[in-house]
Amino acid sequence: MNPKEKIIVPLDVPSFEDAIALLDKLPEVTFWKVGLELFTSSGSQILEVLKSREKRIFLDLKFHDIPNTVAGACRSAARYGVDLLTIHATNGRDGLKAAAEAVQQGANQTGVTPPKVIAITLLTSISSRQLAFDLRVPLELPEYTLEMALMAKSSGLDGAVCSPQEAKQLRESCGDDFLLVCPGVRPDWAEKGDQKRTFTPTEAVKSGANYLVIGRPITAAKEPQLAWEKICEELSNFG
């Protein structure tokens, strides 16, 4: 895979107009993430623009509800023709299976390719201490994320979102066909922000990540295009 195709840039902006401005600043980016903030403000309008510009789309809405509701949401989302779609692994096995079936149904209804359904194992903003003391989960963080990923795989999902620090373990346990999408990726020259578990882009790819979600080091840079090119060059040198 071309290094440029491995990087997903988030459209983490509050409005449709801001999203268009960011798209125009980074015309070479091929894969964009649309999350809760932008989708809530602009709806499917931004997805239509991305499709018209022949961009790939990661619809990161992190569905979490009872199985029937999650299935309905996934069925509707699949009709947009997006490439990746997220749901929380904590939906449980029934919810994950329902989601996997629903995206096929939704895509068939509109004649588009079904999205890859990716499970959120654990938000990268959550530390080991928070997992134990705030969420009261008795497992160690690496063990917990592995259990979530294995459940997602056995339920028919295509991959998982995980910290790059857990990518190597998940790759070894879940196999080469299981997609790993890693946020919390920060170049050495960038600030970590609110991410607790980070790797550099080359470290993340070396650990088994298929896709890297890299936002503020690019979008908040004084010159976003130069920052994008710098990361692409780092990945090219690694490859």
mmCIF file of C-alpha atoms in Angstrom:
data_model
loop_
_atom_site.group_PDB
_atom_site.id
_atom_site.type_symbol
_atom_site.label_atom_id
_atom_site.label_comp_id
_atom_site.label_asym_id
_atom_site.label_seq_id
_atom_site.Cartn_x
_atom_site.Cartn_y
_atom_site.Cartn_z
ATOM 1 C CA MET A 1 0.000 0.000 0.000
ATOM 2 C CA ASN A 2 1.227 3.476 -0.875
ATOM 3 C CA PRO A 3 2.206 5.269 2.367
ATOM 4 C CA LYS A 4 -0.229 8.070 1.512
ATOM 5 C CA GLU A 5 -3.080 5.558 1.499
ATOM 6 C CA LYS A 6 -2.288 4.474 5.043
ATOM 7 C CA ILE A 7 -2.992 7.893 6.568
ATOM 8 C CA ILE A 8 -6.544 8.854 7.514
ATOM 9 C CA VAL A 9 -6.963 12.551 8.305
ATOM 10 C CA PRO A 10 -9.880 13.501 10.573
ATOM 11 C CA LEU A 11 -12.293 16.208 9.527
ATOM 12 C CA ASP A 12 -12.671 17.177 13.179
ATOM 13 C CA VAL A 13 -14.253 20.559 12.544
ATOM 14 C CA PRO A 14 -17.605 21.983 13.677
ATOM 15 C CA SER A 15 -19.184 22.926 10.352
ATOM 16 C CA PHE A 16 -19.565 21.981 6.724
ATOM 17 C CA GLU A 17 -17.817 25.194 5.659
ATOM 18 C CA ASP A 18 -14.813 24.438 7.870
ATOM 19 C CA ALA A 19 -14.644 20.933 6.415
ATOM 20 C CA ILE A 20 -14.549 22.242 2.843
ATOM 21 C CA ALA A 21 -11.792 24.683 3.791
ATOM 22 C CA LEU A 22 -9.713 21.849 5.246
ATOM 23 C CA LEU A 23 -10.301 19.651 2.201
ATOM 24 C CA ASP A 24 -9.078 22.468 -0.020
ATOM 25 C CA LYS A 25 -5.919 22.876 2.084
ATOM 26 C CA LEU A 26 -5.059 19.185 1.721
ATOM 27 C CA PRO A 27 -6.043 18.144 -1.811
ATOM 28 C CA GLU A 28 -3.640 15.184 -1.871
ATOM 29 C CA VAL A 29 -5.179 13.438 1.146
ATOM 30 C CA THR A 30 -7.123 10.430 -0.128
ATOM 31 C CA PHE A 31 -8.724 9.101 3.074
ATOM 32 C CA TRP A 32 -10.781 11.262 5.448
ATOM 33 C CA LYS A 33 -12.491 10.540 8.755
ATOM 34 C CA VAL A 34 -15.903 12.002 9.522
ATOM 35 C CA GLY A 35 -16.751 11.867 13.206
ATOM 36 C CA LEU A 36 -19.624 12.755 15.487
ATOM 37 C CA GLU A 37 -19.152 16.528 15.563
ATOM 38 C CA LEU A 38 -19.125 17.106 11.823
ATOM 39 C CA PHE A 39 -21.736 14.476 10.976
ATOM 40 C CA THR A 40 -24.100 15.913 13.590
ATOM 41 C CA SER A 41 -23.729 19.409 12.138
ATOM 42 C CA SER A 42 -23.679 18.621 8.411
ATOM 43 C CA GLY A 43 -25.291 15.200 8.022
ATOM 44 C CA SER A 44 -24.668 13.252 4.832
ATOM 45 C CA GLN A 45 -23.870 16.432 2.893
ATOM 46 C CA ILE A 46 -20.170 16.136 3.709
ATOM 47 C CA LEU A 47 -20.150 12.486 2.640
ATOM 48 C CA GLU A 48 -21.573 13.484 -0.743
ATOM 49 C CA VAL A 49 -18.786 16.034 -1.206
ATOM 50 C CA LEU A 50 -16.111 13.504 -0.305
ATOM 51 C CA LYS A 51 -17.566 10.973 -2.741
ATOM 52 C CA SER A 52 -17.699 13.605 -5.499
ATOM 53 C CA ARG A 53 -13.983 14.278 -4.908
ATOM 54 C CA GLU A 54 -13.279 10.532 -5.090
ATOM 55 C CA LYS A 55 -12.070 10.343 -1.501
ATOM 56 C CA ARG A 56 -12.261 7.313 0.767
ATOM 57 C CA ILE A 57 -14.401 7.761 3.885
ATOM 58 C CA PHE A 58 -14.006 6.524 7.447
ATOM 59 C CA LEU A 59 -17.387 7.150 9.097
ATOM 60 C CA ASP A 60 -16.427 7.134 12.750
ATOM 61 C CA LEU A 61 -19.739 7.328 14.622
ATOM 62 C CA LYS A 62 -18.937 4.617 17.190
ATOM 63 C CA PHE A 63 -22.442 3.163 17.387
ATOM 64 C CA HIS A 64 -23.351 1.766 20.808
ATOM 65 C CA ASP A 65 -26.887 0.638 21.639
ATOM 66 C CA ILE A 66 -29.069 -2.470 21.806
ATOM 67 C CA PRO A 67 -28.514 -4.887 18.880
ATOM 68 C CA ASN A 68 -31.650 -3.945 16.958
ATOM 69 C CA THR A 69 -30.864 -0.228 17.094
ATOM 70 C CA VAL A 70 -27.206 -0.739 16.168
ATOM 71 C CA ALA A 71 -28.253 -2.913 13.235
ATOM 72 C CA GLY A 72 -30.625 -0.221 11.987
ATOM 73 C CA ALA A 73 -27.935 2.449 12.246
ATOM 74 C CA CYS A 74 -25.379 0.282 10.425
ATOM 75 C CA ARG A 75 -27.889 -0.592 7.716
ATOM 76 C CA SER A 76 -28.534 3.103 7.088
ATOM 77 C CA ALA A 77 -24.852 4.071 7.228
ATOM 78 C CA ALA A 78 -23.916 1.357 4.725
ATOM 79 C CA ARG A 79 -26.133 3.000 2.108
ATOM 80 C CA TYR A 80 -23.776 6.002 1.983
ATOM 81 C CA GLY A 81 -21.053 3.914 0.366
ATOM 82 C CA VAL A 82 -18.416 4.680 3.002
ATOM 83 C CA ASP A 83 -15.305 2.535 3.353
ATOM 84 C CA LEU A 84 -14.996 2.067 7.122
ATOM 85 C CA LEU A 85 -17.621 2.219 9.870
ATOM 86 C CA THR A 86 -17.083 1.987 13.635
ATOM 87 C CA ILE A 87 -19.092 0.458 16.454
ATOM 88 C CA HIS A 88 -18.083 -0.191 20.053
ATOM 89 C CA ALA A 89 -16.968 -3.729 20.853
ATOM 90 C CA THR A 90 -18.859 -3.329 24.130
ATOM 91 C CA ASN A 91 -22.086 -3.733 22.142
ATOM 92 C CA GLY A 92 -21.439 -7.401 22.873
ATOM 93 C CA ARG A 93 -21.429 -10.414 20.595
ATOM 94 C CA ASP A 94 -25.114 -10.152 19.602
ATOM 95 C CA GLY A 95 -24.757 -6.487 18.693
ATOM 96 C CA LEU A 96 -21.580 -7.095 16.693
ATOM 97 C CA LYS A 97 -23.141 -9.927 14.712
ATOM 98 C CA ALA A 98 -26.223 -7.820 14.016
ATOM 99 C CA ALA A 99 -24.033 -4.986 12.731
ATOM 100 C CA ALA A 100 -22.063 -7.286 10.418
ATOM 101 C CA GLU A 101 -25.274 -8.589 8.863
ATOM 102 C CA ALA A 102 -26.904 -5.161 8.633
ATOM 103 C CA VAL A 103 -24.143 -3.495 6.597
ATOM 104 C CA GLN A 104 -24.486 -6.184 3.953
ATOM 105 C CA GLN A 105 -28.224 -5.577 3.784
ATOM 106 C CA GLY A 106 -27.882 -1.798 3.590
ATOM 107 C CA ALA A 107 -25.201 -1.923 0.907
ATOM 108 C CA ASN A 108 -27.228 -4.390 -1.178
ATOM 109 C CA GLN A 109 -30.240 -2.089 -1.062
ATOM 110 C CA THR A 110 -28.315 0.708 -2.802
ATOM 111 C CA GLY A 111 -25.879 -1.351 -4.851
ATOM 112 C CA VAL A 112 -22.721 -0.132 -3.132
ATOM 113 C CA THR A 113 -19.784 -2.007 -1.641
ATOM 114 C CA PRO A 114 -20.437 -2.675 2.068
ATOM 115 C CA PRO A 115 -18.157 -0.844 4.468
ATOM 116 C CA LYS A 116 -15.640 -2.648 6.619
ATOM 117 C CA VAL A 117 -17.032 -2.690 10.157
ATOM 118 C CA ILE A 118 -14.372 -1.884 12.722
ATOM 119 C CA ALA A 119 -14.757 -2.399 16.474
ATOM 120 C CA ILE A 120 -13.606 0.178 19.005
ATOM 121 C CA THR A 121 -11.627 -1.844 21.551
ATOM 122 C CA LEU A 122 -10.862 0.990 23.971
ATOM 123 C CA LEU A 123 -10.631 4.730 23.397
ATOM 124 C CA THR A 124 -6.990 5.812 23.200
ATOM 125 C CA SER A 125 -7.717 8.636 25.650
ATOM 126 C CA ILE A 126 -8.243 6.050 28.418
ATOM 127 C CA SER A 127 -5.222 5.018 30.440
ATOM 128 C CA SER A 128 -4.593 1.763 32.311
ATOM 129 C CA ARG A 129 -5.383 3.507 35.584
ATOM 130 C CA GLN A 130 -8.698 4.847 34.267
ATOM 131 C CA LEU A 131 -9.649 1.420 32.941
ATOM 132 C CA ALA A 132 -9.054 -0.105 36.377
ATOM 133 C CA PHE A 133 -10.277 2.606 38.727
ATOM 134 C CA ASP A 134 -12.871 4.549 36.743
ATOM 135 C CA LEU A 135 -14.371 1.797 34.591
ATOM 136 C CA ARG A 136 -13.708 -0.971 37.155
ATOM 137 C CA VAL A 137 -12.437 -3.415 34.515
ATOM 138 C CA PRO A 138 -10.339 -6.099 36.269
ATOM 139 C CA LEU A 139 -8.272 -7.018 33.181
ATOM 140 C CA GLU A 140 -4.966 -5.387 32.303
ATOM 141 C CA LEU A 141 -5.355 -2.944 29.419
ATOM 142 C CA PRO A 142 -3.540 -5.045 26.762
ATOM 143 C CA GLU A 143 -5.543 -8.127 27.748
ATOM 144 C CA TYR A 144 -8.807 -6.182 27.624
ATOM 145 C CA THR A 145 -8.191 -4.765 24.138
ATOM 146 C CA LEU A 146 -7.192 -8.215 22.883
ATOM 147 C CA GLU A 147 -10.382 -9.798 24.240
ATOM 148 C CA MET A 148 -12.479 -7.080 22.564
ATOM 149 C CA ALA A 149 -10.684 -7.586 19.239
ATOM 150 C CA LEU A 150 -11.019 -11.372 19.340
ATOM 151 C CA MET A 151 -14.738 -11.083 20.089
ATOM 152 C CA ALA A 152 -15.134 -8.684 17.166
ATOM 153 C CA LYS A 153 -13.329 -11.041 14.806
ATOM 154 C CA SER A 154 -15.335 -14.089 15.890
ATOM 155 C CA SER A 155 -18.532 -12.046 15.429
ATOM 156 C CA GLY A 156 -17.778 -11.339 11.780
ATOM 157 C CA LEU A 157 -16.293 -7.843 11.968
ATOM 158 C CA ASP A 158 -13.452 -6.803 9.686
ATOM 159 C CA GLY A 159 -11.088 -5.195 12.148
ATOM 160 C CA ALA A 160 -10.564 -3.074 15.215
ATOM 161 C CA VAL A 161 -9.535 0.372 16.307
ATOM 162 C CA CYS A 162 -6.738 0.146 18.821
ATOM 163 C CA SER A 163 -3.818 2.067 20.207
ATOM 164 C CA PRO A 164 -0.645 1.420 18.220
ATOM 165 C CA GLN A 165 0.822 0.114 21.465
ATOM 166 C CA GLU A 166 -1.580 -2.839 21.266
ATOM 167 C CA ALA A 167 -1.292 -3.351 17.501
ATOM 168 C CA LYS A 168 1.492 -5.947 17.582
ATOM 169 C CA GLN A 169 -0.377 -8.209 19.999
ATOM 170 C CA LEU A 170 -3.619 -7.896 18.031
ATOM 171 C CA ARG A 171 -1.868 -8.565 14.732
ATOM 172 C CA GLU A 172 -0.258 -11.736 16.085
ATOM 173 C CA SER A 173 -3.531 -12.982 17.594
ATOM 174 C CA CYS A 174 -6.065 -11.877 14.971
ATOM 175 C CA GLY A 175 -4.104 -12.569 11.775
ATOM 176 C CA ASP A 176 -3.068 -10.618 8.707
ATOM 177 C CA ASP A 177 -6.589 -10.196 7.275
ATOM 178 C CA PHE A 178 -7.886 -8.350 10.341
ATOM 179 C CA LEU A 179 -7.720 -4.588 9.785
ATOM 180 C CA LEU A 180 -6.098 -2.493 12.488
ATOM 181 C CA VAL A 181 -6.877 1.220 12.529
ATOM 182 C CA CYS A 182 -4.693 3.178 14.946
ATOM 183 C CA PRO A 183 -5.387 6.651 16.287
ATOM 184 C CA GLY A 184 -2.981 8.035 18.858
ATOM 185 C CA VAL A 185 -0.245 8.303 16.223
ATOM 186 C CA ARG A 186 2.073 11.256 16.714
ATOM 187 C CA PRO A 187 5.332 12.070 14.917
ATOM 188 C CA ASP A 188 8.297 12.818 17.161
ATOM 189 C CA TRP A 189 7.957 16.510 16.346
ATOM 190 C CA ALA A 190 4.256 16.753 17.328
ATOM 191 C CA GLU A 191 2.523 17.238 20.687
ATOM 192 C CA LYS A 192 0.595 14.275 22.109
ATOM 193 C CA GLY A 193 -2.504 16.288 23.024
ATOM 194 C CA ASP A 194 -5.098 14.184 24.908
ATOM 195 C CA GLN A 195 -3.811 10.871 23.564
ATOM 196 C CA LYS A 196 -2.423 8.683 26.355
ATOM 197 C CA ARG A 197 -1.050 5.749 24.326
ATOM 198 C CA THR A 198 0.915 6.937 21.305
ATOM 199 C CA PHE A 199 3.487 5.730 18.761
ATOM 200 C CA THR A 200 5.194 7.453 15.850
ATOM 201 C CA PRO A 201 3.835 6.639 12.371
ATOM 202 C CA THR A 202 6.714 4.285 11.543
ATOM 203 C CA GLU A 203 6.440 2.554 14.921
ATOM 204 C CA ALA A 204 2.712 2.023 14.383
ATOM 205 C CA VAL A 205 3.158 0.526 10.903
ATOM 206 C CA LYS A 206 5.983 -1.675 12.134
ATOM 207 C CA SER A 207 3.673 -2.942 14.894
ATOM 208 C CA GLY A 208 1.050 -4.038 12.363
ATOM 209 C CA ALA A 209 -1.260 -1.061 11.807
ATOM 210 C CA ASN A 210 -3.025 -0.945 8.427
ATOM 211 C CA TYR A 211 -4.246 2.628 8.801
ATOM 212 C CA LEU A 212 -3.025 5.559 10.890
ATOM 213 C CA VAL A 213 -5.425 8.269 12.053
ATOM 214 C CA ILE A 214 -3.354 11.447 12.262
ATOM 215 C CA GLY A 215 -5.158 14.687 12.972
ATOM 216 C CA ARG A 216 -3.724 17.684 14.763
ATOM 217 C CA PRO A 217 -0.068 17.174 13.711
ATOM 218 C CA ILE A 218 -1.386 17.805 10.190
ATOM 219 C CA THR A 219 -4.573 19.855 10.506
ATOM 220 C CA ALA A 220 -3.311 22.198 13.251
ATOM 221 C CA ALA A 221 0.082 22.742 11.646
ATOM 222 C CA LYS A 222 0.980 26.195 10.338
ATOM 223 C CA GLU A 223 1.385 24.587 6.926
ATOM 224 C CA PRO A 224 -0.828 21.457 6.832
ATOM 225 C CA GLN A 225 0.326 20.352 3.386
ATOM 226 C CA LEU A 226 3.994 20.403 4.437
ATOM 227 C CA ALA A 227 3.198 18.453 7.620
ATOM 228 C CA TRP A 228 1.303 15.866 5.562
ATOM 229 C CA GLU A 229 4.188 15.531 3.131
ATOM 230 C CA LYS A 230 6.694 15.184 5.973
ATOM 231 C CA ILE A 231 4.790 12.254 7.497
ATOM 232 C CA CYS A 232 4.382 10.607 4.089
ATOM 233 C CA GLU A 233 8.119 10.920 3.546
ATOM 234 C CA GLU A 234 8.838 9.321 6.931
ATOM 235 C CA LEU A 235 6.621 6.367 6.034
ATOM 236 C CA SER A 236 8.178 6.075 2.564
ATOM 237 C CA ASN A 237 11.659 5.912 4.080
ATOM 238 C CA PHE A 238 10.482 3.200 6.464
ATOM 239 C CA GLY A 239 8.963 1.196 3.618
#
